[in-house]
Amino acid sequence: MNHDPYTDPVSGVLRNRLGITDEERLRRAEAGLSFAALADLGTRTLPGGYDLPHLREFHREIFGDIYPWAGEIRTVGIARSDPFCLPQHIESYAEEVFGALAKERFLRGLARPGFVDRLTHFFAEVNAIHPFREGNGRAQRAFFRQLSREAGWMLDWSGIDPDANVEASMASLRGDLQPLRSLLDGLVDR
């Protein structure tokens, strides 16, 4: 088995600034600290170019108090039911995806159906990149919440069903965007 440099070799728990070696304790601490950081990010704009460095900054803001590697591109392969982008392809794939997002003017000026369609596409692409060892979903949601706000739309994740979110994200990895589009359609408002 390959060694994961992000985990403690004895406990197998993600290395963290809190010195926690129990997975459940770390999960609870991470949930509390990331919730507070996400609430803070919801009240302000994090400057950036809606590109990989900007997404990295979101991750650093959310997880910097927890993980020393917050905001760093992962160096190991990861998967849920399907594998995410291999580490050696993250930067080039991200450049392509975020370049296309810029060409589409960061989704500004779109009517709601077009906005939801393109949001679905780009959310699925960024999800496939999954550039961090942990915390990708929360960083992506904060990133796209701010992008949506700047495009004139509200993206409210507060009532999301976590299981439906995971299922929609996994379906998008297999090329089925409909569950993700349905999910996002229920979260976008003026």
PDB file of C-alpha atoms in Angstrom:
ATOM      1  CA  MET A   1       0.000   0.000   0.000  1.00  0.00           C
ATOM      2  CA  ASN A   2       1.274   3.485  -0.868  1.00  0.00           C
ATOM      3  CA  HIS A   3       1.963   5.884   1.958  1.00  0.00           C
ATOM      4  CA  ASP A   4      -0.343   8.899   2.034  1.00  0.00           C
ATOM      5  CA  PRO A   5       1.787  11.909   3.059  1.00  0.00           C
ATOM      6  CA  TYR A   6      -1.356  13.690   4.276  1.00  0.00           C
ATOM      7  CA  THR A   7      -2.084  11.131   6.986  1.00  0.00           C
ATOM      8  CA  ASP A   8      -0.421  10.247  10.242  1.00  0.00           C
ATOM      9  CA  PRO A   9       1.361   6.899   9.648  1.00  0.00           C
ATOM     10  CA  VAL A  10       0.255   5.507  13.016  1.00  0.00           C
ATOM     11  CA  SER A  11      -3.387   6.604  13.265  1.00  0.00           C
ATOM     12  CA  GLY A  12      -4.162   7.006   9.556  1.00  0.00           C
ATOM     13  CA  VAL A  13      -5.896  10.309  10.399  1.00  0.00           C
ATOM     14  CA  LEU A  14      -5.223  13.388   8.282  1.00  0.00           C
ATOM     15  CA  ARG A  15      -2.290  15.391   9.637  1.00  0.00           C
ATOM     16  CA  ASN A  16      -3.661  18.525  11.227  1.00  0.00           C
ATOM     17  CA  ARG A  17      -2.624  21.610  13.176  1.00  0.00           C
ATOM     18  CA  LEU A  18      -4.763  20.546  16.137  1.00  0.00           C
ATOM     19  CA  GLY A  19      -2.754  17.407  16.926  1.00  0.00           C
ATOM     20  CA  ILE A  20      -5.881  15.254  16.718  1.00  0.00           C
ATOM     21  CA  THR A  21      -5.290  11.578  15.941  1.00  0.00           C
ATOM     22  CA  ASP A  22      -8.874  10.362  16.341  1.00  0.00           C
ATOM     23  CA  GLU A  23     -10.886  10.476  13.104  1.00  0.00           C
ATOM     24  CA  GLU A  24     -14.230  11.326  14.728  1.00  0.00           C
ATOM     25  CA  ARG A  25     -12.727  14.097  16.861  1.00  0.00           C
ATOM     26  CA  LEU A  26     -11.051  15.557  13.782  1.00  0.00           C
ATOM     27  CA  ARG A  27     -14.310  15.363  11.809  1.00  0.00           C
ATOM     28  CA  ARG A  28     -16.135  17.315  14.537  1.00  0.00           C
ATOM     29  CA  ALA A  29     -13.376  19.914  14.889  1.00  0.00           C
ATOM     30  CA  GLU A  30     -13.131  20.323  11.122  1.00  0.00           C
ATOM     31  CA  ALA A  31     -16.905  20.706  10.813  1.00  0.00           C
ATOM     32  CA  GLY A  32     -17.013  23.452  13.438  1.00  0.00           C
ATOM     33  CA  LEU A  33     -14.027  25.406  12.175  1.00  0.00           C
ATOM     34  CA  SER A  34     -14.988  25.114   8.513  1.00  0.00           C
ATOM     35  CA  PHE A  35     -18.589  26.133   9.279  1.00  0.00           C
ATOM     36  CA  ALA A  36     -17.331  29.341  10.889  1.00  0.00           C
ATOM     37  CA  ALA A  37     -14.967  30.052   7.978  1.00  0.00           C
ATOM     38  CA  LEU A  38     -17.715  29.414   5.416  1.00  0.00           C
ATOM     39  CA  ALA A  39     -20.088  31.736   7.273  1.00  0.00           C
ATOM     40  CA  ASP A  40     -17.410  34.431   7.214  1.00  0.00           C
ATOM     41  CA  LEU A  41     -16.801  33.919   3.480  1.00  0.00           C
ATOM     42  CA  GLY A  42     -20.529  34.332   2.897  1.00  0.00           C
ATOM     43  CA  THR A  43     -20.334  37.907   4.188  1.00  0.00           C
ATOM     44  CA  ARG A  44     -17.415  39.142   2.093  1.00  0.00           C
ATOM     45  CA  THR A  45     -15.751  38.802  -1.280  1.00  0.00           C
ATOM     46  CA  LEU A  46     -12.483  36.905  -1.510  1.00  0.00           C
ATOM     47  CA  PRO A  47     -10.492  38.659  -4.264  1.00  0.00           C
ATOM     48  CA  GLY A  48      -9.211  36.579  -7.136  1.00  0.00           C
ATOM     49  CA  GLY A  49      -9.563  35.641 -10.769  1.00  0.00           C
ATOM     50  CA  TYR A  50     -11.928  32.651 -10.522  1.00  0.00           C
ATOM     51  CA  ASP A  51      -9.101  30.323 -11.430  1.00  0.00           C
ATOM     52  CA  LEU A  52      -7.130  27.612  -9.641  1.00  0.00           C
ATOM     53  CA  PRO A  53      -5.147  30.060  -7.467  1.00  0.00           C
ATOM     54  CA  HIS A  54      -8.464  31.627  -6.404  1.00  0.00           C
ATOM     55  CA  LEU A  55      -9.959  28.218  -5.548  1.00  0.00           C
ATOM     56  CA  ARG A  56      -6.785  27.454  -3.596  1.00  0.00           C
ATOM     57  CA  GLU A  57      -7.306  30.668  -1.631  1.00  0.00           C
ATOM     58  CA  PHE A  58     -10.866  29.623  -0.777  1.00  0.00           C
ATOM     59  CA  HIS A  59      -9.550  26.275   0.468  1.00  0.00           C
ATOM     60  CA  ARG A  60      -6.840  28.006   2.509  1.00  0.00           C
ATOM     61  CA  GLU A  61      -9.403  30.371   4.069  1.00  0.00           C
ATOM     62  CA  ILE A  62     -11.701  27.490   5.032  1.00  0.00           C
ATOM     63  CA  PHE A  63      -9.146  24.932   6.206  1.00  0.00           C
ATOM     64  CA  GLY A  64      -5.984  26.897   7.046  1.00  0.00           C
ATOM     65  CA  ASP A  65      -6.598  26.689  10.797  1.00  0.00           C
ATOM     66  CA  ILE A  66      -6.971  22.915  10.543  1.00  0.00           C
ATOM     67  CA  TYR A  67      -4.571  21.580   7.914  1.00  0.00           C
ATOM     68  CA  PRO A  68      -0.999  22.706   7.201  1.00  0.00           C
ATOM     69  CA  TRP A  69      -1.536  21.711   3.556  1.00  0.00           C
ATOM     70  CA  ALA A  70      -4.683  23.835   3.109  1.00  0.00           C
ATOM     71  CA  GLY A  71      -4.716  25.425  -0.327  1.00  0.00           C
ATOM     72  CA  GLU A  72      -2.020  23.103  -1.678  1.00  0.00           C
ATOM     73  CA  ILE A  73      -2.606  20.939  -4.736  1.00  0.00           C
ATOM     74  CA  ARG A  74      -2.710  17.284  -3.700  1.00  0.00           C
ATOM     75  CA  THR A  75       0.093  14.955  -4.734  1.00  0.00           C
ATOM     76  CA  VAL A  76      -1.796  11.660  -4.323  1.00  0.00           C
ATOM     77  CA  GLY A  77      -4.624  10.051  -6.244  1.00  0.00           C
ATOM     78  CA  ILE A  78      -8.031  10.054  -4.561  1.00  0.00           C
ATOM     79  CA  ALA A  79     -11.406   8.506  -5.364  1.00  0.00           C
ATOM     80  CA  ARG A  80     -14.896   8.074  -3.994  1.00  0.00           C
ATOM     81  CA  SER A  81     -16.759   5.584  -6.152  1.00  0.00           C
ATOM     82  CA  ASP A  82     -14.828   6.887  -9.170  1.00  0.00           C
ATOM     83  CA  PRO A  83     -11.320   8.372  -9.309  1.00  0.00           C
ATOM     84  CA  PHE A  84     -10.812  12.111  -9.500  1.00  0.00           C
ATOM     85  CA  CYS A  85      -8.236  13.833 -11.709  1.00  0.00           C
ATOM     86  CA  LEU A  86      -4.761  12.365 -11.319  1.00  0.00           C
ATOM     87  CA  PRO A  87      -2.432  14.739  -9.462  1.00  0.00           C
ATOM     88  CA  GLN A  88      -0.074  15.175 -12.413  1.00  0.00           C
ATOM     89  CA  HIS A  89      -2.966  16.494 -14.548  1.00  0.00           C
ATOM     90  CA  ILE A  90      -4.630  18.829 -12.031  1.00  0.00           C
ATOM     91  CA  GLU A  91      -2.944  22.055 -13.105  1.00  0.00           C
ATOM     92  CA  SER A  92      -3.349  21.549 -16.861  1.00  0.00           C
ATOM     93  CA  TYR A  93      -6.957  20.377 -16.539  1.00  0.00           C
ATOM     94  CA  ALA A  94      -7.740  23.289 -14.218  1.00  0.00           C
ATOM     95  CA  GLU A  95      -6.163  25.760 -16.639  1.00  0.00           C
ATOM     96  CA  GLU A  96      -8.446  24.446 -19.383  1.00  0.00           C
ATOM     97  CA  VAL A  97     -11.595  24.542 -17.212  1.00  0.00           C
ATOM     98  CA  PHE A  98     -10.979  27.948 -15.655  1.00  0.00           C
ATOM     99  CA  GLY A  99      -9.888  29.347 -19.021  1.00  0.00           C
ATOM    100  CA  ALA A 100     -13.248  28.298 -20.469  1.00  0.00           C
ATOM    101  CA  LEU A 101     -15.016  29.865 -17.473  1.00  0.00           C
ATOM    102  CA  ALA A 102     -13.218  33.156 -18.159  1.00  0.00           C
ATOM    103  CA  LYS A 103     -14.177  32.997 -21.852  1.00  0.00           C
ATOM    104  CA  GLU A 104     -17.798  32.688 -20.707  1.00  0.00           C
ATOM    105  CA  ARG A 105     -17.354  35.900 -18.680  1.00  0.00           C
ATOM    106  CA  PHE A 106     -17.695  34.004 -15.389  1.00  0.00           C
ATOM    107  CA  LEU A 107     -21.357  33.317 -16.254  1.00  0.00           C
ATOM    108  CA  ARG A 108     -22.324  36.980 -16.072  1.00  0.00           C
ATOM    109  CA  GLY A 109     -25.291  38.242 -18.087  1.00  0.00           C
ATOM    110  CA  LEU A 110     -27.042  34.890 -18.442  1.00  0.00           C
ATOM    111  CA  ALA A 111     -30.755  34.296 -17.983  1.00  0.00           C
ATOM    112  CA  ARG A 112     -31.560  31.795 -15.242  1.00  0.00           C
ATOM    113  CA  PRO A 113     -31.831  28.616 -17.411  1.00  0.00           C
ATOM    114  CA  GLY A 114     -28.525  29.344 -19.140  1.00  0.00           C
ATOM    115  CA  PHE A 115     -26.886  30.261 -15.855  1.00  0.00           C
ATOM    116  CA  VAL A 116     -27.981  27.001 -14.217  1.00  0.00           C
ATOM    117  CA  ASP A 117     -26.819  24.999 -17.257  1.00  0.00           C
ATOM    118  CA  ARG A 118     -23.354  26.558 -17.316  1.00  0.00           C
ATOM    119  CA  LEU A 119     -23.042  26.515 -13.522  1.00  0.00           C
ATOM    120  CA  THR A 120     -23.798  22.789 -13.650  1.00  0.00           C
ATOM    121  CA  HIS A 121     -21.147  22.239 -16.310  1.00  0.00           C
ATOM    122  CA  PHE A 122     -18.413  24.146 -14.490  1.00  0.00           C
ATOM    123  CA  PHE A 123     -19.295  22.776 -11.064  1.00  0.00           C
ATOM    124  CA  ALA A 124     -18.999  19.250 -12.495  1.00  0.00           C
ATOM    125  CA  GLU A 125     -15.656  20.061 -14.118  1.00  0.00           C
ATOM    126  CA  VAL A 126     -14.177  21.555 -10.944  1.00  0.00           C
ATOM    127  CA  ASN A 127     -15.525  18.612  -8.965  1.00  0.00           C
ATOM    128  CA  ALA A 128     -13.723  16.242 -11.359  1.00  0.00           C
ATOM    129  CA  ILE A 129     -10.470  18.129 -10.773  1.00  0.00           C
ATOM    130  CA  HIS A 130     -10.824  17.730  -6.975  1.00  0.00           C
ATOM    131  CA  PRO A 131      -7.478  19.470  -6.402  1.00  0.00           C
ATOM    132  CA  PHE A 132      -7.237  19.019  -2.621  1.00  0.00           C
ATOM    133  CA  ARG A 133      -6.716  16.005  -0.392  1.00  0.00           C
ATOM    134  CA  GLU A 134      -9.818  16.899   1.646  1.00  0.00           C
ATOM    135  CA  GLY A 135     -12.415  19.681   1.684  1.00  0.00           C
ATOM    136  CA  ASN A 136     -13.022  19.971  -2.047  1.00  0.00           C
ATOM    137  CA  GLY A 137     -16.806  20.187  -1.824  1.00  0.00           C
ATOM    138  CA  ARG A 138     -16.844  22.985   0.722  1.00  0.00           C
ATOM    139  CA  ALA A 139     -14.222  24.978  -1.179  1.00  0.00           C
ATOM    140  CA  GLN A 140     -16.137  24.500  -4.444  1.00  0.00           C
ATOM    141  CA  ARG A 141     -19.436  25.534  -2.886  1.00  0.00           C
ATOM    142  CA  ALA A 142     -17.910  28.725  -1.433  1.00  0.00           C
ATOM    143  CA  PHE A 143     -16.152  29.504  -4.730  1.00  0.00           C
ATOM    144  CA  PHE A 144     -19.314  29.065  -6.805  1.00  0.00           C
ATOM    145  CA  ARG A 145     -21.482  30.867  -4.251  1.00  0.00           C
ATOM    146  CA  GLN A 146     -19.304  33.956  -4.675  1.00  0.00           C
ATOM    147  CA  LEU A 147     -19.072  33.569  -8.469  1.00  0.00           C
ATOM    148  CA  SER A 148     -22.881  33.288  -8.621  1.00  0.00           C
ATOM    149  CA  ARG A 149     -23.335  36.370  -6.474  1.00  0.00           C
ATOM    150  CA  GLU A 150     -21.050  38.370  -8.756  1.00  0.00           C
ATOM    151  CA  ALA A 151     -23.025  37.074 -11.764  1.00  0.00           C
ATOM    152  CA  GLY A 152     -26.249  38.380 -10.208  1.00  0.00           C
ATOM    153  CA  TRP A 153     -27.582  35.147  -8.715  1.00  0.00           C
ATOM    154  CA  MET A 154     -27.862  33.746  -5.214  1.00  0.00           C
ATOM    155  CA  LEU A 155     -26.639  30.187  -4.728  1.00  0.00           C
ATOM    156  CA  ASP A 156     -27.942  29.068  -1.337  1.00  0.00           C
ATOM    157  CA  TRP A 157     -26.425  25.799  -0.141  1.00  0.00           C
ATOM    158  CA  SER A 158     -28.063  25.953   3.301  1.00  0.00           C
ATOM    159  CA  GLY A 159     -30.879  23.481   2.634  1.00  0.00           C
ATOM    160  CA  ILE A 160     -28.899  20.981   0.616  1.00  0.00           C
ATOM    161  CA  ASP A 161     -29.342  17.267   1.262  1.00  0.00           C
ATOM    162  CA  PRO A 162     -25.767  15.987   1.742  1.00  0.00           C
ATOM    163  CA  ASP A 163     -26.571  12.558   0.283  1.00  0.00           C
ATOM    164  CA  ALA A 164     -28.232  14.064  -2.803  1.00  0.00           C
ATOM    165  CA  ASN A 165     -25.212  16.332  -3.227  1.00  0.00           C
ATOM    166  CA  VAL A 166     -22.773  13.406  -3.139  1.00  0.00           C
ATOM    167  CA  GLU A 167     -24.940  11.346  -5.502  1.00  0.00           C
ATOM    168  CA  ALA A 168     -25.244  14.248  -7.967  1.00  0.00           C
ATOM    169  CA  SER A 169     -21.495  14.895  -7.823  1.00  0.00           C
ATOM    170  CA  MET A 170     -20.681  11.228  -8.405  1.00  0.00           C
ATOM    171  CA  ALA A 171     -23.153  11.039 -11.317  1.00  0.00           C
ATOM    172  CA  SER A 172     -21.462  14.066 -12.876  1.00  0.00           C
ATOM    173  CA  LEU A 173     -18.119  12.224 -12.788  1.00  0.00           C
ATOM    174  CA  ARG A 174     -19.729   9.532 -14.934  1.00  0.00           C
ATOM    175  CA  GLY A 175     -21.039  12.145 -17.391  1.00  0.00           C
ATOM    176  CA  ASP A 176     -24.618  12.341 -16.091  1.00  0.00           C
ATOM    177  CA  LEU A 177     -25.181  16.030 -15.296  1.00  0.00           C
ATOM    178  CA  GLN A 178     -28.956  15.837 -14.813  1.00  0.00           C
ATOM    179  CA  PRO A 179     -28.947  15.097 -11.046  1.00  0.00           C
ATOM    180  CA  LEU A 180     -26.486  17.950 -10.463  1.00  0.00           C
ATOM    181  CA  ARG A 181     -28.492  20.309 -12.658  1.00  0.00           C
ATOM    182  CA  SER A 182     -31.689  19.440 -10.769  1.00  0.00           C
ATOM    183  CA  LEU A 183     -29.929  20.024  -7.466  1.00  0.00           C
ATOM    184  CA  LEU A 184     -28.465  23.381  -8.524  1.00  0.00           C
ATOM    185  CA  ASP A 185     -31.738  24.469 -10.115  1.00  0.00           C
ATOM    186  CA  GLY A 186     -33.318  24.300  -6.666  1.00  0.00           C
ATOM    187  CA  LEU A 187     -30.553  26.416  -5.112  1.00  0.00           C
ATOM    188  CA  VAL A 188     -30.325  29.335  -7.582  1.00  0.00           C
ATOM    189  CA  ASP A 189     -32.448  32.439  -7.062  1.00  0.00           C
ATOM    190  CA  ARG A 190     -32.247  36.198  -7.567  1.00  0.00           C
TER     191      ARG A 190
END
